[in-house]
Amino acid sequence: GQSLEQPSEVTAVEGAIVQINCTYQTSGFYGLSWYQQHDGGAPTFLSYNALDGLEETGRFSSFLSRSDSYGYLLLQELQMKDSASYFCAGRSDTGFQKLVFGTGTRLLVSP
Amino acid sequence: DADVTQTPRNRITKTGKRIMLECSQTKGHDRMYWYRQDPGLGLRLIYYSFDVKDINKGEISDGYSVSRQAQAKFSLSLESAIPNQTALYFCATSESGNTEAFFGQGTRLTVV
């Protein structure tokens, strides 16, 4: 089976850097995605790591280590609008490649 | 117009009633998913479909059924609703071989 674990909540101040970790146990794995969800909204795609290493997209970066079954999302120059829930998601490497989500991390950014 | 549309957006229903949540998409994607979101539990997969002839159970399919009426339409039914099915439900789509999923705005269902 597949399960992805994240811290439930992270707090930080504007302008800071924060890292949200994701550890997973899976019998087959195709890559790690990250999604952002604001309160009352739908999850929206942020990034995807197919291979080990760091992917950078503006203020957000995502990292994957498949040997360690671990990834993280790094948010730099935090803004108040970054307050949201963040989910990692794994895609199985068998058959349909269904998308399985982590438990989610709520990020609270304060002034 | 939204690419992935869910109806209704909010629904209150009584225990034992049958209810259908509908999802339609204009993205032309072949894959469609139904997720349930509860506080602290993330998004849990209920059912997913590769195409109109392919339906698969997810991790929490008990008490739910689905119908893929067309490539663009994927409906979720609760045959006999119970209070612990109160949750936020999301439909999502993705393209074969593509890693990005697109979500509808969600349906907030309350079973009383």
PDB file of C-alpha atoms in Angstrom:
ATOM      1  CA  GLY A   1       0.000   0.000   0.000  1.00  0.00           C
ATOM      2  CA  GLN A   2       0.878   3.637   0.036  1.00  0.00           C
ATOM      3  CA  SER A   3       0.920   6.230   2.800  1.00  0.00           C
ATOM      4  CA  LEU A   4       2.456   9.681   2.949  1.00  0.00           C
ATOM      5  CA  GLU A   5       3.062  11.448   6.240  1.00  0.00           C
ATOM      6  CA  GLN A   6       3.413  15.186   6.834  1.00  0.00           C
ATOM      7  CA  PRO A   7       3.560  17.415   9.914  1.00  0.00           C
ATOM      8  CA  SER A   8       0.100  18.697  10.740  1.00  0.00           C
ATOM      9  CA  GLU A   9       1.034  22.343  11.140  1.00  0.00           C
ATOM     10  CA  VAL A  10       3.943  24.711  10.567  1.00  0.00           C
ATOM     11  CA  THR A  11       4.158  28.372  11.547  1.00  0.00           C
ATOM     12  CA  ALA A  12       6.486  31.069  10.235  1.00  0.00           C
ATOM     13  CA  VAL A  13       6.729  34.833   9.786  1.00  0.00           C
ATOM     14  CA  GLU A  14       6.631  36.892   6.639  1.00  0.00           C
ATOM     15  CA  GLY A  15       9.898  36.916   4.736  1.00  0.00           C
ATOM     16  CA  ALA A  16      11.135  33.705   6.326  1.00  0.00           C
ATOM     17  CA  ILE A  17      11.891  30.323   4.752  1.00  0.00           C
ATOM     18  CA  VAL A  18       9.937  27.223   5.685  1.00  0.00           C
ATOM     19  CA  GLN A  19      10.329  23.554   4.797  1.00  0.00           C
ATOM     20  CA  ILE A  20       7.440  21.090   4.751  1.00  0.00           C
ATOM     21  CA  ASN A  21       8.501  17.470   4.878  1.00  0.00           C
ATOM     22  CA  CYS A  22       6.858  14.383   3.422  1.00  0.00           C
ATOM     23  CA  THR A  23       7.870  10.816   4.157  1.00  0.00           C
ATOM     24  CA  TYR A  24       6.256   7.908   2.421  1.00  0.00           C
ATOM     25  CA  GLN A  25       5.907   4.164   2.489  1.00  0.00           C
ATOM     26  CA  THR A  26       4.868   2.647  -0.752  1.00  0.00           C
ATOM     27  CA  SER A  27       5.191  -0.586  -2.624  1.00  0.00           C
ATOM     28  CA  GLY A  28       5.738   1.221  -5.891  1.00  0.00           C
ATOM     29  CA  PHE A  29       6.334   4.838  -6.603  1.00  0.00           C
ATOM     30  CA  TYR A  30       6.481   7.083  -9.625  1.00  0.00           C
ATOM     31  CA  GLY A  31       7.235  10.529  -8.218  1.00  0.00           C
ATOM     32  CA  LEU A  32       6.142  13.169  -5.719  1.00  0.00           C
ATOM     33  CA  SER A  33       3.832  16.103  -6.349  1.00  0.00           C
ATOM     34  CA  TRP A  34       2.881  19.065  -4.175  1.00  0.00           C
ATOM     35  CA  TYR A  35      -0.473  20.825  -4.025  1.00  0.00           C
ATOM     36  CA  GLN A  36      -1.642  23.988  -2.282  1.00  0.00           C
ATOM     37  CA  GLN A  37      -5.124  24.450  -0.878  1.00  0.00           C
ATOM     38  CA  HIS A  38      -6.467  27.685   0.570  1.00  0.00           C
ATOM     39  CA  ASP A  39      -9.360  27.525   3.027  1.00  0.00           C
ATOM     40  CA  GLY A  40     -12.580  26.900   1.158  1.00  0.00           C
ATOM     41  CA  GLY A  41     -10.764  26.268  -2.104  1.00  0.00           C
ATOM     42  CA  ALA A  42      -9.675  23.397  -4.277  1.00  0.00           C
ATOM     43  CA  PRO A  43      -6.171  21.917  -4.282  1.00  0.00           C
ATOM     44  CA  THR A  44      -3.966  23.367  -6.992  1.00  0.00           C
ATOM     45  CA  PHE A  45      -0.805  21.855  -8.416  1.00  0.00           C
ATOM     46  CA  LEU A  46       2.539  23.362  -7.393  1.00  0.00           C
ATOM     47  CA  SER A  47       5.322  21.032  -8.494  1.00  0.00           C
ATOM     48  CA  TYR A  48       6.388  17.520  -9.396  1.00  0.00           C
ATOM     49  CA  ASN A  49       9.616  15.574  -8.827  1.00  0.00           C
ATOM     50  CA  ALA A  50      10.114  12.480 -10.949  1.00  0.00           C
ATOM     51  CA  LEU A  51      13.796  12.131 -10.166  1.00  0.00           C
ATOM     52  CA  ASP A  52      15.968  12.781  -7.128  1.00  0.00           C
ATOM     53  CA  GLY A  53      17.025  16.348  -6.556  1.00  0.00           C
ATOM     54  CA  LEU A  54      15.687  19.852  -6.365  1.00  0.00           C
ATOM     55  CA  GLU A  55      13.115  21.466  -8.655  1.00  0.00           C
ATOM     56  CA  GLU A  56      12.735  25.237  -8.412  1.00  0.00           C
ATOM     57  CA  THR A  57       9.717  27.289  -9.430  1.00  0.00           C
ATOM     58  CA  GLY A  58       9.965  30.882  -8.313  1.00  0.00           C
ATOM     59  CA  ARG A  59       9.772  31.131  -4.524  1.00  0.00           C
ATOM     60  CA  PHE A  60       8.887  27.451  -4.217  1.00  0.00           C
ATOM     61  CA  SER A  61      11.276  24.515  -4.509  1.00  0.00           C
ATOM     62  CA  SER A  62      10.626  20.816  -4.120  1.00  0.00           C
ATOM     63  CA  PHE A  63      13.086  18.058  -3.325  1.00  0.00           C
ATOM     64  CA  LEU A  64      12.934  14.287  -3.627  1.00  0.00           C
ATOM     65  CA  SER A  65      15.173  11.485  -2.374  1.00  0.00           C
ATOM     66  CA  ARG A  66      13.749   8.170  -3.525  1.00  0.00           C
ATOM     67  CA  SER A  67      16.358   6.153  -1.640  1.00  0.00           C
ATOM     68  CA  ASP A  68      15.239   7.835   1.602  1.00  0.00           C
ATOM     69  CA  SER A  69      11.512   7.813   0.705  1.00  0.00           C
ATOM     70  CA  TYR A  70      11.500  11.501   1.545  1.00  0.00           C
ATOM     71  CA  GLY A  71      10.681  14.799  -0.017  1.00  0.00           C
ATOM     72  CA  TYR A  72      10.083  18.385   0.996  1.00  0.00           C
ATOM     73  CA  LEU A  73       8.594  21.621  -0.212  1.00  0.00           C
ATOM     74  CA  LEU A  74      10.633  24.755   0.468  1.00  0.00           C
ATOM     75  CA  LEU A  75       8.888  28.120   0.499  1.00  0.00           C
ATOM     76  CA  GLN A  76      11.084  31.210   0.461  1.00  0.00           C
ATOM     77  CA  GLU A  77      10.305  34.877   1.099  1.00  0.00           C
ATOM     78  CA  LEU A  78       7.066  33.898   2.759  1.00  0.00           C
ATOM     79  CA  GLN A  79       4.031  36.073   2.167  1.00  0.00           C
ATOM     80  CA  MET A  80       0.747  36.199   4.048  1.00  0.00           C
ATOM     81  CA  LYS A  81      -0.985  34.714   1.015  1.00  0.00           C
ATOM     82  CA  ASP A  82       1.107  31.551   1.431  1.00  0.00           C
ATOM     83  CA  SER A  83      -1.003  30.648   4.475  1.00  0.00           C
ATOM     84  CA  ALA A  84      -2.717  27.500   3.248  1.00  0.00           C
ATOM     85  CA  SER A  85      -2.603  23.722   3.489  1.00  0.00           C
ATOM     86  CA  TYR A  86       0.045  21.889   1.508  1.00  0.00           C
ATOM     87  CA  PHE A  87      -0.227  18.277   0.405  1.00  0.00           C
ATOM     88  CA  CYS A  88       2.338  15.924  -0.996  1.00  0.00           C
ATOM     89  CA  ALA A  89       1.010  13.278  -3.352  1.00  0.00           C
ATOM     90  CA  GLY A  90       2.523  10.102  -4.710  1.00  0.00           C
ATOM     91  CA  ARG A  91       1.722   8.389  -7.968  1.00  0.00           C
ATOM     92  CA  SER A  92       2.028   4.635  -7.989  1.00  0.00           C
ATOM     93  CA  ASP A  93       4.185   3.065 -10.683  1.00  0.00           C
ATOM     94  CA  THR A  94       1.799   0.213 -11.340  1.00  0.00           C
ATOM     95  CA  GLY A  95      -1.186   0.060 -13.640  1.00  0.00           C
ATOM     96  CA  PHE A  96      -3.297   3.128 -13.452  1.00  0.00           C
ATOM     97  CA  GLN A  97      -0.800   5.300 -11.556  1.00  0.00           C
ATOM     98  CA  LYS A  98      -3.446   6.523  -9.143  1.00  0.00           C
ATOM     99  CA  LEU A  99      -2.690   9.652  -7.157  1.00  0.00           C
ATOM    100  CA  VAL A 100      -2.521   9.213  -3.364  1.00  0.00           C
ATOM    101  CA  PHE A 101      -2.317  12.242  -1.078  1.00  0.00           C
ATOM    102  CA  GLY A 102      -0.541  12.854   2.192  1.00  0.00           C
ATOM    103  CA  THR A 103      -2.236  13.998   5.353  1.00  0.00           C
ATOM    104  CA  GLY A 104      -1.546  17.668   4.672  1.00  0.00           C
ATOM    105  CA  THR A 105       0.352  20.453   6.466  1.00  0.00           C
ATOM    106  CA  ARG A 106      -1.320  23.682   7.476  1.00  0.00           C
ATOM    107  CA  LEU A 107       1.052  26.637   7.093  1.00  0.00           C
ATOM    108  CA  LEU A 108       0.322  29.751   9.118  1.00  0.00           C
ATOM    109  CA  VAL A 109       2.275  32.864   8.115  1.00  0.00           C
ATOM    110  CA  SER A 110       2.219  35.732  10.593  1.00  0.00           C
ATOM    111  CA  PRO A 111       3.278  39.376  10.126  1.00  0.00           C
TER     112      PRO A 111
ATOM    113  CA  ASP B   1     -16.303  28.639 -16.846  1.00  0.00           C
ATOM    114  CA  ALA B   2     -14.453  26.198 -14.642  1.00  0.00           C
ATOM    115  CA  ASP B   3     -12.665  23.311 -16.340  1.00  0.00           C
ATOM    116  CA  VAL B   4     -13.909  20.857 -13.698  1.00  0.00           C
ATOM    117  CA  THR B   5     -17.405  21.515 -12.400  1.00  0.00           C
ATOM    118  CA  GLN B   6     -19.065  19.850  -9.445  1.00  0.00           C
ATOM    119  CA  THR B   7     -22.737  19.989  -8.577  1.00  0.00           C
ATOM    120  CA  PRO B   8     -24.148  20.654  -6.100  1.00  0.00           C
ATOM    121  CA  ARG B   9     -21.664  22.831  -4.185  1.00  0.00           C
ATOM    122  CA  ASN B  10     -23.455  22.268  -0.903  1.00  0.00           C
ATOM    123  CA  ARG B  11     -25.990  19.666   0.135  1.00  0.00           C
ATOM    124  CA  ILE B  12     -27.691  18.667   3.341  1.00  0.00           C
ATOM    125  CA  THR B  13     -29.415  15.302   3.303  1.00  0.00           C
ATOM    126  CA  LYS B  14     -30.999  12.931   5.785  1.00  0.00           C
ATOM    127  CA  THR B  15     -29.658   9.589   6.928  1.00  0.00           C
ATOM    128  CA  GLY B  16     -30.751   6.782   4.618  1.00  0.00           C
ATOM    129  CA  LYS B  17     -31.337   8.978   1.574  1.00  0.00           C
ATOM    130  CA  ARG B  18     -29.712   8.318  -1.768  1.00  0.00           C
ATOM    131  CA  ILE B  19     -27.669  11.182  -3.121  1.00  0.00           C
ATOM    132  CA  MET B  20     -25.640  11.742  -6.271  1.00  0.00           C
ATOM    133  CA  LEU B  21     -22.760  14.150  -6.691  1.00  0.00           C
ATOM    134  CA  GLU B  22     -21.926  15.069 -10.242  1.00  0.00           C
ATOM    135  CA  CYS B  23     -18.700  16.061 -11.928  1.00  0.00           C
ATOM    136  CA  SER B  24     -18.143  17.235 -15.465  1.00  0.00           C
ATOM    137  CA  GLN B  25     -14.962  18.406 -17.190  1.00  0.00           C
ATOM    138  CA  THR B  26     -14.084  20.299 -20.329  1.00  0.00           C
ATOM    139  CA  LYS B  27     -10.372  19.487 -20.287  1.00  0.00           C
ATOM    140  CA  GLY B  28     -10.676  16.347 -22.400  1.00  0.00           C
ATOM    141  CA  HIS B  29      -8.830  14.261 -19.813  1.00  0.00           C
ATOM    142  CA  ASP B  30      -9.320  10.529 -19.713  1.00  0.00           C
ATOM    143  CA  ARG B  31      -8.704  10.033 -15.998  1.00  0.00           C
ATOM    144  CA  MET B  32     -11.155  11.100 -13.341  1.00  0.00           C
ATOM    145  CA  TYR B  33     -11.101  10.708  -9.573  1.00  0.00           C
ATOM    146  CA  TRP B  34     -13.333  11.184  -6.550  1.00  0.00           C
ATOM    147  CA  TYR B  35     -11.716  12.167  -3.246  1.00  0.00           C
ATOM    148  CA  ARG B  36     -13.092  12.771   0.195  1.00  0.00           C
ATOM    149  CA  GLN B  37     -11.495  15.354   2.517  1.00  0.00           C
ATOM    150  CA  ASP B  38     -11.829  15.286   6.291  1.00  0.00           C
ATOM    151  CA  PRO B  39      -9.872  17.486   8.730  1.00  0.00           C
ATOM    152  CA  GLY B  40      -6.512  15.919   9.584  1.00  0.00           C
ATOM    153  CA  LEU B  41      -6.947  13.067   7.127  1.00  0.00           C
ATOM    154  CA  GLY B  42      -6.013  14.743   3.880  1.00  0.00           C
ATOM    155  CA  LEU B  43      -7.587  13.667   0.619  1.00  0.00           C
ATOM    156  CA  ARG B  44      -8.604  10.036   0.473  1.00  0.00           C
ATOM    157  CA  LEU B  45      -9.320   8.311  -2.823  1.00  0.00           C
ATOM    158  CA  ILE B  46     -12.823   6.852  -3.183  1.00  0.00           C
ATOM    159  CA  TYR B  47     -12.931   5.749  -6.836  1.00  0.00           C
ATOM    160  CA  TYR B  48     -11.007   6.421 -10.001  1.00  0.00           C
ATOM    161  CA  SER B  49     -11.595   5.812 -13.673  1.00  0.00           C
ATOM    162  CA  PHE B  50      -9.211   5.438 -16.586  1.00  0.00           C
ATOM    163  CA  ASP B  51     -11.956   5.735 -19.185  1.00  0.00           C
ATOM    164  CA  VAL B  52     -15.671   5.032 -19.553  1.00  0.00           C
ATOM    165  CA  LYS B  53     -15.077   1.280 -19.416  1.00  0.00           C
ATOM    166  CA  ASP B  54     -12.677   1.329 -16.481  1.00  0.00           C
ATOM    167  CA  ILE B  55     -13.754   1.885 -12.868  1.00  0.00           C
ATOM    168  CA  ASN B  56     -11.538   1.151  -9.893  1.00  0.00           C
ATOM    169  CA  LYS B  57     -12.022   1.235  -6.149  1.00  0.00           C
ATOM    170  CA  GLY B  58      -9.849   3.501  -4.077  1.00  0.00           C
ATOM    171  CA  GLU B  59      -8.952   3.193  -0.434  1.00  0.00           C
ATOM    172  CA  ILE B  60     -12.399   4.062   0.986  1.00  0.00           C
ATOM    173  CA  SER B  61     -14.998   2.865  -1.531  1.00  0.00           C
ATOM    174  CA  ASP B  62     -17.391   1.185   0.928  1.00  0.00           C
ATOM    175  CA  GLY B  63     -20.769   2.911   0.933  1.00  0.00           C
ATOM    176  CA  TYR B  64     -20.103   4.644  -2.400  1.00  0.00           C
ATOM    177  CA  SER B  65     -20.630   3.831  -6.062  1.00  0.00           C
ATOM    178  CA  VAL B  66     -19.722   5.660  -9.252  1.00  0.00           C
ATOM    179  CA  SER B  67     -20.785   5.934 -12.851  1.00  0.00           C
ATOM    180  CA  ARG B  68     -18.695   7.161 -15.787  1.00  0.00           C
ATOM    181  CA  GLN B  69     -21.442   8.204 -18.160  1.00  0.00           C
ATOM    182  CA  ALA B  70     -19.074   9.713 -20.697  1.00  0.00           C
ATOM    183  CA  GLN B  71     -15.455  10.746 -20.866  1.00  0.00           C
ATOM    184  CA  ALA B  72     -16.464  14.125 -19.465  1.00  0.00           C
ATOM    185  CA  LYS B  73     -18.823  12.965 -16.689  1.00  0.00           C
ATOM    186  CA  PHE B  74     -18.130  11.015 -13.501  1.00  0.00           C
ATOM    187  CA  SER B  75     -20.801  10.755 -10.806  1.00  0.00           C
ATOM    188  CA  LEU B  76     -20.493   9.625  -7.211  1.00  0.00           C
ATOM    189  CA  SER B  77     -23.480   8.093  -5.419  1.00  0.00           C
ATOM    190  CA  LEU B  78     -24.188   7.415  -1.788  1.00  0.00           C
ATOM    191  CA  GLU B  79     -26.863   4.721  -1.864  1.00  0.00           C
ATOM    192  CA  SER B  80     -27.895   5.193   1.744  1.00  0.00           C
ATOM    193  CA  ALA B  81     -26.207   8.192   3.322  1.00  0.00           C
ATOM    194  CA  ILE B  82     -24.937   8.010   6.902  1.00  0.00           C
ATOM    195  CA  PRO B  83     -23.655  10.829   9.154  1.00  0.00           C
ATOM    196  CA  ASN B  84     -19.989   9.772   8.960  1.00  0.00           C
ATOM    197  CA  GLN B  85     -20.126  10.469   5.221  1.00  0.00           C
ATOM    198  CA  THR B  86     -20.357  14.147   6.082  1.00  0.00           C
ATOM    199  CA  ALA B  87     -17.284  15.589   4.371  1.00  0.00           C
ATOM    200  CA  LEU B  88     -15.951  17.723   1.554  1.00  0.00           C
ATOM    201  CA  TYR B  89     -15.884  15.814  -1.733  1.00  0.00           C
ATOM    202  CA  PHE B  90     -13.603  16.653  -4.641  1.00  0.00           C
ATOM    203  CA  CYS B  91     -13.603  15.470  -8.209  1.00  0.00           C
ATOM    204  CA  ALA B  92     -10.316  15.644 -10.116  1.00  0.00           C
ATOM    205  CA  THR B  93      -9.057  14.910 -13.608  1.00  0.00           C
ATOM    206  CA  SER B  94      -5.693  14.225 -15.170  1.00  0.00           C
ATOM    207  CA  GLU B  95      -4.351  13.335 -18.553  1.00  0.00           C
ATOM    208  CA  SER B  96      -2.821   9.950 -19.175  1.00  0.00           C
ATOM    209  CA  GLY B  97       0.910  10.150 -18.513  1.00  0.00           C
ATOM    210  CA  ASN B  98       0.601  13.622 -17.002  1.00  0.00           C
ATOM    211  CA  THR B  99       1.403  14.225 -13.372  1.00  0.00           C
ATOM    212  CA  GLU B 100      -0.837  17.236 -12.734  1.00  0.00           C
ATOM    213  CA  ALA B 101      -4.385  16.776 -11.461  1.00  0.00           C
ATOM    214  CA  PHE B 102      -7.078  19.435 -11.793  1.00  0.00           C
ATOM    215  CA  PHE B 103      -9.715  19.711  -9.103  1.00  0.00           C
ATOM    216  CA  GLY B 104     -13.293  20.880  -9.022  1.00  0.00           C
ATOM    217  CA  GLN B 105     -14.391  23.378  -6.371  1.00  0.00           C
ATOM    218  CA  GLY B 106     -15.740  20.663  -4.117  1.00  0.00           C
ATOM    219  CA  THR B 107     -19.109  19.598  -2.750  1.00  0.00           C
ATOM    220  CA  ARG B 108     -19.743  20.055   0.941  1.00  0.00           C
ATOM    221  CA  LEU B 109     -22.076  17.256   2.008  1.00  0.00           C
ATOM    222  CA  THR B 110     -23.768  17.107   5.390  1.00  0.00           C
ATOM    223  CA  VAL B 111     -25.728  14.023   6.431  1.00  0.00           C
ATOM    224  CA  VAL B 112     -28.046  14.624   9.367  1.00  0.00           C
TER     225      VAL B 112
END
